[in-house]
Amino acid sequence: MKIVNEMCMDFYACPENEAFARMTISAFILPLNPTLEEMGDVKTAISEAVTNAIVHGYKQLGGTIRMHATLTADNILTVDVIDNGCGIEDITKAREPFFTTETESERSGMGFTVMESFMDSVEVRSRPKYGTSVRMQKNFAAVNLPAAKHA
């Protein structure tokens, strides 16, 4: 389907920029007039993907995260969150609820499960030592356009 809007940004992989990514994607989807629930879903999924890149991909040592988003004419949001960190050895295992590589921390291991519950599709590609790409899609087919005002 035809892309009607697109954005791409690179930002430093630090915890403070997780909020920056959330706010940026919020502004990007505003033309779709999302409900508060839809907005929250997208922001939460982006937060999880960015946090995974910071904590697991870069081991909190910094790096660059790329967020690329598109909107199509049929109101489908696609967001890629990409890092060049350590990658994932076993994607199937990593996507299991409660699995985490951070056994010494308070991490719950629910990042991918959260993304999958809030987005319509989640695709993960990774290569050890080269990084991870998470592609998420959400369909806004029932766009909540403001009601026309009658004179």
CSV table of N, CA and C in Angstrom, one decimal:
chain,number,residue,atom,x,y,z
A,1,MET,N,0.8,-1.2,0.0
A,1,MET,CA,0.0,0.0,0.0
A,1,MET,C,0.9,1.2,0.0
A,2,LYS,N,0.4,2.3,-0.5
A,2,LYS,CA,1.1,3.6,-0.7
A,2,LYS,C,1.4,4.2,0.7
A,3,ILE,N,2.7,4.6,0.9
A,3,ILE,CA,3.1,5.3,2.1
A,3,ILE,C,2.7,6.8,2.0
A,4,VAL,N,2.0,7.3,3.0
A,4,VAL,CA,1.5,8.6,3.0
A,4,VAL,C,2.3,9.5,4.0
A,5,ASN,N,3.1,8.9,4.9
A,5,ASN,CA,3.9,9.6,5.8
A,5,ASN,C,5.0,8.7,6.3
A,6,GLU,N,6.2,9.3,6.6
A,6,GLU,CA,7.3,8.5,7.0
A,6,GLU,C,8.3,9.3,7.8
A,7,MET,N,8.9,8.7,8.8
A,7,MET,CA,9.9,9.4,9.6
A,7,MET,C,11.0,8.4,10.0
A,8,CYS,N,12.1,8.9,10.2
A,8,CYS,CA,13.3,8.1,10.6
A,8,CYS,C,14.1,9.0,11.5
A,9,MET,N,14.5,8.4,12.7
A,9,MET,CA,15.4,9.1,13.5
A,9,MET,C,16.4,8.2,14.2
A,10,ASP,N,17.6,8.6,14.5
A,10,ASP,CA,18.6,7.9,15.3
A,10,ASP,C,18.7,8.6,16.6
A,11,PHE,N,18.9,7.9,17.7
A,11,PHE,CA,19.1,8.5,19.0
A,11,PHE,C,20.0,7.6,19.8
A,12,TYR,N,20.6,8.2,20.8
A,12,TYR,CA,21.5,7.5,21.7
A,12,TYR,C,20.7,6.5,22.6
A,13,ALA,N,21.3,5.4,22.8
A,13,ALA,CA,20.6,4.3,23.6
A,13,ALA,C,20.8,4.5,25.1
A,14,CYS,N,20.1,5.5,25.6
A,14,CYS,CA,20.1,5.7,27.1
A,14,CYS,C,18.7,5.8,27.6
A,15,PRO,N,18.5,5.4,28.8
A,15,PRO,CA,17.1,5.4,29.4
A,15,PRO,C,16.3,6.6,29.2
A,16,GLU,N,16.9,7.8,29.2
A,16,GLU,CA,16.2,9.1,29.0
A,16,GLU,C,15.5,9.2,27.7
A,17,ASN,N,16.1,8.5,26.7
A,17,ASN,CA,15.6,8.6,25.3
A,17,ASN,C,14.4,7.7,25.0
A,18,GLU,N,14.1,6.8,26.0
A,18,GLU,CA,12.9,6.0,25.8
A,18,GLU,C,11.7,6.9,25.8
A,19,ALA,N,11.6,7.9,26.7
A,19,ALA,CA,10.5,8.8,26.7
A,19,ALA,C,10.4,9.6,25.4
A,20,PHE,N,11.6,10.0,24.9
A,20,PHE,CA,11.7,10.8,23.6
A,20,PHE,C,11.1,10.0,22.5
A,21,ALA,N,11.4,8.7,22.4
A,21,ALA,CA,10.9,7.8,21.4
A,21,ALA,C,9.3,7.7,21.5
A,22,ARG,N,8.8,7.5,22.7
A,22,ARG,CA,7.4,7.4,23.0
A,22,ARG,C,6.7,8.7,22.5
A,23,MET,N,7.2,9.9,22.8
A,23,MET,CA,6.6,11.1,22.4
A,23,MET,C,6.6,11.3,20.9
A,24,THR,N,7.7,11.0,20.3
A,24,THR,CA,7.9,11.1,18.9
A,24,THR,C,6.9,10.3,18.1
A,25,ILE,N,6.7,9.0,18.5
A,25,ILE,CA,5.7,8.2,17.8
A,25,ILE,C,4.3,8.7,18.1
A,26,SER,N,4.1,9.2,19.3
A,26,SER,CA,2.8,9.8,19.6
A,26,SER,C,2.4,10.9,18.6
A,27,ALA,N,3.4,11.8,18.4
A,27,ALA,CA,3.2,12.9,17.5
A,27,ALA,C,3.0,12.4,16.0
A,28,PHE,N,3.7,11.4,15.7
A,28,PHE,CA,3.6,10.9,14.3
A,28,PHE,C,2.3,10.3,14.0
A,29,ILE,N,1.6,9.6,15.0
A,29,ILE,CA,0.3,9.0,14.7
A,29,ILE,C,-0.9,9.9,15.0
A,30,LEU,N,-0.7,11.1,15.5
A,30,LEU,CA,-1.8,12.1,15.7
A,30,LEU,C,-2.7,12.3,14.6
A,31,PRO,N,-2.2,12.4,13.3
A,31,PRO,CA,-3.2,12.6,12.2
A,31,PRO,C,-4.2,11.4,12.1
A,32,LEU,N,-3.9,10.3,12.7
A,32,LEU,CA,-4.9,9.2,12.6
A,32,LEU,C,-6.0,9.4,13.7
A,33,ASN,N,-5.9,10.4,14.5
A,33,ASN,CA,-6.8,10.6,15.6
A,33,ASN,C,-7.1,9.4,16.4
A,34,PRO,N,-6.0,8.8,17.0
A,34,PRO,CA,-6.2,7.6,17.8
A,34,PRO,C,-6.9,7.8,19.1
A,35,THR,N,-7.5,6.7,19.5
A,35,THR,CA,-8.2,6.7,20.8
A,35,THR,C,-7.0,6.8,21.9
A,36,LEU,N,-7.4,7.1,23.1
A,36,LEU,CA,-6.3,7.0,24.2
A,36,LEU,C,-5.8,5.6,24.3
A,37,GLU,N,-6.6,4.6,24.1
A,37,GLU,CA,-6.2,3.2,24.2
A,37,GLU,C,-5.2,2.9,23.1
A,38,GLU,N,-5.5,3.3,21.9
A,38,GLU,CA,-4.6,3.1,20.8
A,38,GLU,C,-3.3,3.8,21.0
A,39,MET,N,-3.3,5.0,21.4
A,39,MET,CA,-2.1,5.8,21.7
A,39,MET,C,-1.3,5.1,22.7
A,40,GLY,N,-1.9,4.7,23.8
A,40,GLY,CA,-1.2,4.0,24.9
A,40,GLY,C,-0.6,2.7,24.4
A,41,ASP,N,-1.3,2.0,23.6
A,41,ASP,CA,-0.8,0.7,23.0
A,41,ASP,C,0.5,0.9,22.3
A,42,VAL,N,0.5,1.9,21.4
A,42,VAL,CA,1.7,2.1,20.5
A,42,VAL,C,2.8,2.6,21.4
A,43,LYS,N,2.6,3.6,22.3
A,43,LYS,CA,3.6,4.1,23.1
A,43,LYS,C,4.2,3.0,24.0
A,44,THR,N,3.4,2.1,24.5
A,44,THR,CA,3.9,1.0,25.4
A,44,THR,C,4.8,0.1,24.6
A,45,ALA,N,4.3,-0.3,23.4
A,45,ALA,CA,5.1,-1.2,22.5
A,45,ALA,C,6.5,-0.6,22.1
A,46,ILE,N,6.5,0.7,21.8
A,46,ILE,CA,7.7,1.4,21.5
A,46,ILE,C,8.6,1.4,22.7
A,47,SER,N,8.1,1.7,23.8
A,47,SER,CA,8.9,1.8,25.1
A,47,SER,C,9.6,0.4,25.3
A,48,GLU,N,8.8,-0.7,25.1
A,48,GLU,CA,9.4,-2.0,25.3
A,48,GLU,C,10.5,-2.3,24.3
A,49,ALA,N,10.3,-2.0,23.1
A,49,ALA,CA,11.3,-2.2,22.0
A,49,ALA,C,12.6,-1.4,22.3
A,50,VAL,N,12.4,-0.1,22.6
A,50,VAL,CA,13.6,0.7,22.9
A,50,VAL,C,14.3,0.3,24.2
A,51,THR,N,13.6,-0.1,25.2
A,51,THR,CA,14.2,-0.5,26.4
A,51,THR,C,14.9,-1.8,26.2
A,52,ASN,N,14.4,-2.7,25.4
A,52,ASN,CA,15.1,-4.0,25.1
A,52,ASN,C,16.5,-3.7,24.4
A,53,ALA,N,16.4,-2.7,23.5
A,53,ALA,CA,17.7,-2.3,22.8
A,53,ALA,C,18.7,-1.8,23.8
A,54,ILE,N,18.3,-0.9,24.7
A,54,ILE,CA,19.2,-0.3,25.6
A,54,ILE,C,19.7,-1.3,26.6
A,55,VAL,N,18.8,-2.1,27.2
A,55,VAL,CA,19.2,-3.0,28.3
A,55,VAL,C,19.9,-4.3,27.7
A,56,HIS,N,19.3,-4.9,26.7
A,56,HIS,CA,19.8,-6.2,26.2
A,56,HIS,C,20.7,-6.1,25.0
A,57,GLY,N,20.3,-5.2,24.1
A,57,GLY,CA,21.2,-5.0,22.9
A,57,GLY,C,22.5,-4.4,23.2
A,58,TYR,N,22.5,-3.3,23.9
A,58,TYR,CA,23.7,-2.6,24.2
A,58,TYR,C,24.2,-2.8,25.7
A,59,LYS,N,23.5,-3.6,26.5
A,59,LYS,CA,23.9,-3.8,27.8
A,59,LYS,C,24.1,-2.5,28.6
A,60,GLN,N,23.3,-1.5,28.3
A,60,GLN,CA,23.4,-0.2,29.0
A,60,GLN,C,24.7,0.5,28.8
A,61,LEU,N,25.4,0.2,27.7
A,61,LEU,CA,26.7,0.8,27.5
A,61,LEU,C,26.7,1.8,26.4
A,62,GLY,N,25.5,2.2,25.9
A,62,GLY,CA,25.3,3.2,24.8
A,62,GLY,C,25.4,2.5,23.5
A,63,GLY,N,25.0,3.3,22.5
A,63,GLY,CA,25.0,2.9,21.1
A,63,GLY,C,23.9,3.7,20.4
A,64,THR,N,23.6,3.4,19.2
A,64,THR,CA,22.6,4.1,18.5
A,64,THR,C,21.3,3.2,18.2
A,65,ILE,N,20.2,3.8,18.4
A,65,ILE,CA,18.9,3.1,18.1
A,65,ILE,C,18.3,3.9,17.0
A,66,ARG,N,17.8,3.2,16.0
A,66,ARG,CA,17.1,3.8,14.9
A,66,ARG,C,15.6,3.5,15.0
A,67,MET,N,14.7,4.5,14.9
A,67,MET,CA,13.3,4.2,14.8
A,67,MET,C,12.8,4.8,13.5
A,68,HIS,N,12.2,3.9,12.7
A,68,HIS,CA,11.7,4.2,11.4
A,68,HIS,C,10.2,3.9,11.4
A,69,ALA,N,9.4,4.8,11.0
A,69,ALA,CA,8.0,4.6,11.0
A,69,ALA,C,7.3,5.0,9.7
A,70,THR,N,6.3,4.3,9.3
A,70,THR,CA,5.6,4.7,8.1
A,70,THR,C,4.1,4.6,8.4
A,71,LEU,N,3.3,5.4,7.7
A,71,LEU,CA,1.8,5.3,7.7
A,71,LEU,C,1.4,5.1,6.3
A,72,THR,N,0.5,4.1,6.0
A,72,THR,CA,0.1,3.9,4.7
A,72,THR,C,-1.3,4.5,4.5
A,73,ALA,N,-1.7,4.5,3.2
A,73,ALA,CA,-3.0,5.1,2.9
A,73,ALA,C,-4.2,4.3,3.5
A,74,ASP,N,-3.9,3.0,3.8
A,74,ASP,CA,-5.0,2.3,4.5
A,74,ASP,C,-4.8,2.2,6.0
A,75,ASN,N,-4.1,3.3,6.5
A,75,ASN,CA,-3.9,3.5,7.9
A,75,ASN,C,-3.2,2.4,8.7
A,76,ILE,N,-2.2,1.9,8.2
A,76,ILE,CA,-1.4,0.9,8.9
A,76,ILE,C,-0.1,1.6,9.3
A,77,LEU,N,0.2,1.5,10.6
A,77,LEU,CA,1.4,2.0,11.1
A,77,LEU,C,2.4,0.9,11.2
A,78,THR,N,3.6,1.1,10.6
A,78,THR,CA,4.7,0.2,10.8
A,78,THR,C,5.9,0.9,11.4
A,79,VAL,N,6.4,0.3,12.5
A,79,VAL,CA,7.5,0.9,13.2
A,79,VAL,C,8.6,-0.1,13.3
A,80,ASP,N,9.8,0.2,12.9
A,80,ASP,CA,11.0,-0.6,13.1
A,80,ASP,C,11.9,0.1,14.1
A,81,VAL,N,12.3,-0.7,15.1
A,81,VAL,CA,13.2,-0.3,16.2
A,81,VAL,C,14.5,-1.1,16.0
A,82,ILE,N,15.6,-0.5,15.6
A,82,ILE,CA,16.8,-1.2,15.2
A,82,ILE,C,18.0,-0.8,16.0
A,83,ASP,N,18.7,-1.8,16.5
A,83,ASP,CA,20.0,-1.6,17.2
A,83,ASP,C,21.1,-2.4,16.5
A,84,ASN,N,22.3,-2.0,16.8
A,84,ASN,CA,23.5,-2.7,16.3
A,84,ASN,C,24.2,-3.3,17.5
A,85,GLY,N,23.5,-3.8,18.4
A,85,GLY,CA,24.0,-4.3,19.7
A,85,GLY,C,24.5,-5.8,19.5
A,86,CYS,N,24.4,-6.5,20.6
A,86,CYS,CA,24.9,-7.9,20.6
A,86,CYS,C,24.1,-8.9,19.9
A,87,GLY,N,22.8,-8.6,19.6
A,87,GLY,CA,21.9,-9.5,18.9
A,87,GLY,C,21.4,-10.6,19.9
A,88,ILE,N,20.5,-11.4,19.3
A,88,ILE,CA,19.8,-12.4,20.1
A,88,ILE,C,20.2,-13.8,19.6
A,89,GLU,N,20.7,-14.6,20.5
A,89,GLU,CA,21.1,-16.0,20.1
A,89,GLU,C,19.9,-16.8,19.7
A,90,ASP,N,18.9,-16.8,20.4
A,90,ASP,CA,17.7,-17.7,20.2
A,90,ASP,C,16.4,-16.8,20.3
A,91,ILE,N,15.9,-16.4,19.1
A,91,ILE,CA,14.8,-15.5,19.1
A,91,ILE,C,13.5,-16.2,19.7
A,92,THR,N,13.3,-17.5,19.4
A,92,THR,CA,12.2,-18.2,19.9
A,92,THR,C,12.2,-18.2,21.4
A,93,LYS,N,13.3,-18.5,22.0
A,93,LYS,CA,13.5,-18.5,23.5
A,93,LYS,C,13.3,-17.1,24.0
A,94,ALA,N,13.8,-16.1,23.4
A,94,ALA,CA,13.7,-14.7,23.8
A,94,ALA,C,12.3,-14.2,23.8
A,95,ARG,N,11.4,-14.8,23.0
A,95,ARG,CA,10.1,-14.3,22.9
A,95,ARG,C,9.1,-15.0,23.9
A,96,GLU,N,9.7,-16.0,24.6
A,96,GLU,CA,8.9,-16.7,25.6
A,96,GLU,C,8.6,-15.8,26.8
A,97,PRO,N,7.4,-15.8,27.3
A,97,PRO,CA,7.1,-15.0,28.5
A,97,PRO,C,8.0,-15.3,29.7
A,98,PHE,N,8.5,-14.3,30.4
A,98,PHE,CA,9.4,-14.4,31.5
A,98,PHE,C,10.8,-14.8,31.3
A,99,PHE,N,11.2,-15.0,30.0
A,99,PHE,CA,12.6,-15.2,29.7
A,99,PHE,C,13.4,-13.9,29.7
A,100,THR,N,14.5,-13.9,30.4
A,100,THR,CA,15.3,-12.7,30.4
A,100,THR,C,16.8,-13.1,30.5
A,101,THR,N,17.6,-12.3,29.9
A,101,THR,CA,19.1,-12.5,30.0
A,101,THR,C,19.7,-11.7,31.2
A,102,GLU,N,18.8,-10.9,31.8
A,102,GLU,CA,19.2,-10.1,32.9
A,102,GLU,C,18.8,-10.7,34.2
A,103,THR,N,19.4,-11.8,34.6
A,103,THR,CA,19.0,-12.6,35.8
A,103,THR,C,19.4,-11.9,37.1
A,104,GLU,N,20.3,-10.9,37.0
A,104,GLU,CA,20.7,-10.2,38.2
A,104,GLU,C,19.8,-9.0,38.5
A,105,SER,N,18.9,-8.6,37.6
A,105,SER,CA,18.1,-7.4,37.8
A,105,SER,C,16.7,-7.8,38.0
A,106,GLU,N,15.9,-6.7,38.1
A,106,GLU,CA,14.4,-6.9,38.3
A,106,GLU,C,13.6,-7.0,37.0
A,107,ARG,N,14.2,-7.4,35.9
A,107,ARG,CA,13.6,-7.5,34.6
A,107,ARG,C,12.6,-8.6,34.7
A,108,SER,N,11.4,-8.4,34.1
A,108,SER,CA,10.4,-9.5,34.1
A,108,SER,C,10.4,-10.4,32.9
A,109,GLY,N,11.1,-10.0,31.8
A,109,GLY,CA,11.2,-10.9,30.7
A,109,GLY,C,9.9,-10.9,29.9
A,110,MET,N,9.1,-9.8,29.9
A,110,MET,CA,7.8,-9.7,29.2
A,110,MET,C,7.8,-8.7,28.1
A,111,GLY,N,9.0,-8.2,27.7
A,111,GLY,CA,9.0,-7.2,26.6
A,111,GLY,C,8.4,-7.6,25.3
A,112,PHE,N,8.8,-8.7,24.8
A,112,PHE,CA,8.1,-9.2,23.5
A,112,PHE,C,6.7,-9.5,23.7
A,113,THR,N,6.3,-10.1,24.8
A,113,THR,CA,4.9,-10.4,25.1
A,113,THR,C,4.1,-9.2,25.1
A,114,VAL,N,4.6,-8.1,25.8
A,114,VAL,CA,3.9,-6.8,25.8
A,114,VAL,C,3.7,-6.3,24.4
A,115,MET,N,4.8,-6.3,23.6
A,115,MET,CA,4.7,-5.7,22.3
A,115,MET,C,3.6,-6.5,21.5
A,116,GLU,N,3.6,-7.8,21.6
A,116,GLU,CA,2.7,-8.6,20.8
A,116,GLU,C,1.2,-8.4,21.3
A,117,SER,N,1.0,-8.1,22.6
A,117,SER,CA,-0.3,-7.9,23.0
A,117,SER,C,-0.9,-6.5,22.6
A,118,PHE,N,0.0,-5.5,22.4
A,118,PHE,CA,-0.5,-4.2,22.0
A,118,PHE,C,-0.5,-3.8,20.5
A,119,MET,N,0.3,-4.6,19.8
A,119,MET,CA,0.4,-4.4,18.3
A,119,MET,C,-0.3,-5.5,17.6
A,120,ASP,N,-0.6,-5.3,16.3
A,120,ASP,CA,-1.3,-6.4,15.5
A,120,ASP,C,-0.3,-7.4,15.0
A,121,SER,N,1.0,-7.0,14.8
A,121,SER,CA,2.0,-8.0,14.5
A,121,SER,C,3.4,-7.5,15.0
A,122,VAL,N,4.2,-8.4,15.3
A,122,VAL,CA,5.6,-8.1,15.8
A,122,VAL,C,6.5,-9.2,15.1
A,123,GLU,N,7.5,-8.7,14.4
A,123,GLU,CA,8.5,-9.5,13.7
A,123,GLU,C,9.9,-9.1,14.3
A,124,VAL,N,10.6,-10.2,14.7
A,124,VAL,CA,11.9,-9.9,15.2
A,124,VAL,C,13.0,-10.6,14.3
A,125,ARG,N,14.0,-9.8,13.9
A,125,ARG,CA,15.1,-10.3,13.2
A,125,ARG,C,16.4,-10.0,14.0
A,126,SER,N,17.3,-10.9,14.1
A,126,SER,CA,18.5,-10.7,14.9
A,126,SER,C,19.6,-11.5,14.4
A,127,ARG,N,20.8,-11.0,14.6
A,127,ARG,CA,22.0,-11.8,14.3
A,127,ARG,C,23.0,-11.5,15.4
A,128,PRO,N,23.4,-12.6,16.1
A,128,PRO,CA,24.4,-12.3,17.1
A,128,PRO,C,25.6,-11.5,16.7
A,129,LYS,N,26.0,-10.6,17.5
A,129,LYS,CA,27.1,-9.6,17.3
A,129,LYS,C,26.8,-8.5,16.3
A,130,TYR,N,25.6,-8.5,15.6
A,130,TYR,CA,25.2,-7.5,14.6
A,130,TYR,C,24.0,-6.7,15.0
A,131,GLY,N,23.2,-7.2,15.9
A,131,GLY,CA,22.0,-6.4,16.3
A,131,GLY,C,20.7,-7.0,16.0
A,132,THR,N,19.7,-6.2,16.4
A,132,THR,CA,18.3,-6.7,16.3
A,132,THR,C,17.4,-5.7,15.7
A,133,SER,N,16.4,-6.1,14.9
A,133,SER,CA,15.4,-5.3,14.3
A,133,SER,C,14.0,-5.8,14.7
A,134,VAL,N,13.2,-5.0,15.3
A,134,VAL,CA,11.9,-5.3,15.7
A,134,VAL,C,10.9,-4.5,14.9
A,135,ARG,N,10.1,-5.2,14.1
A,135,ARG,CA,9.1,-4.5,13.2
A,135,ARG,C,7.7,-4.8,13.9
A,136,MET,N,7.0,-3.7,14.1
A,136,MET,CA,5.7,-3.8,14.7
A,136,MET,C,4.7,-3.1,13.8
A,137,GLN,N,3.5,-3.6,13.7
A,137,GLN,CA,2.4,-3.0,12.9
A,137,GLN,C,1.2,-2.9,13.7
A,138,LYS,N,0.4,-1.8,13.4
A,138,LYS,CA,-0.9,-1.6,14.1
A,138,LYS,C,-1.8,-1.0,13.0
A,139,ASN,N,-3.0,-1.6,12.9
A,139,ASN,CA,-3.9,-1.2,11.9
A,139,ASN,C,-4.9,-0.2,12.6
A,140,PHE,N,-5.0,1.0,12.0
A,140,PHE,CA,-5.9,2.0,12.4
A,140,PHE,C,-7.0,2.2,11.4
A,141,ALA,N,-7.5,1.0,10.9
A,141,ALA,CA,-8.5,1.1,9.8
A,141,ALA,C,-9.8,1.9,10.2
A,142,ALA,N,-10.2,1.8,11.5
A,142,ALA,CA,-11.3,2.5,11.9
A,142,ALA,C,-10.9,3.9,12.5
A,143,VAL,N,-10.4,4.7,11.5
A,143,VAL,CA,-9.8,6.0,11.9
A,143,VAL,C,-10.9,6.8,12.5
A,144,ASN,N,-10.6,7.4,13.7
A,144,ASN,CA,-11.6,8.2,14.4
A,144,ASN,C,-11.6,9.6,14.0
A,145,LEU,N,-12.1,9.9,12.8
A,145,LEU,CA,-12.1,11.3,12.3
A,145,LEU,C,-13.1,12.1,13.1
A,146,PRO,N,-12.8,13.4,13.3
A,146,PRO,CA,-13.7,14.2,14.0
A,146,PRO,C,-15.0,14.3,13.3
A,147,ALA,N,-16.1,14.4,14.0
A,147,ALA,CA,-17.4,14.6,13.4
A,147,ALA,C,-17.5,15.9,12.7
A,148,ALA,N,-18.2,15.9,11.5
A,148,ALA,CA,-18.3,17.1,10.8
A,148,ALA,C,-19.3,18.1,11.5
A,149,LYS,N,-18.9,19.3,11.6
A,149,LYS,CA,-19.8,20.3,12.3
A,149,LYS,C,-20.9,20.8,11.3
A,150,HIS,N,-22.1,20.9,11.8
A,150,HIS,CA,-23.2,21.4,11.0
A,150,HIS,C,-23.4,22.9,11.2
A,151,ALA,N,-23.6,23.6,10.2
A,151,ALA,CA,-23.8,25.0,10.3
A,151,ALA,C,-25.1,25.4,10.9
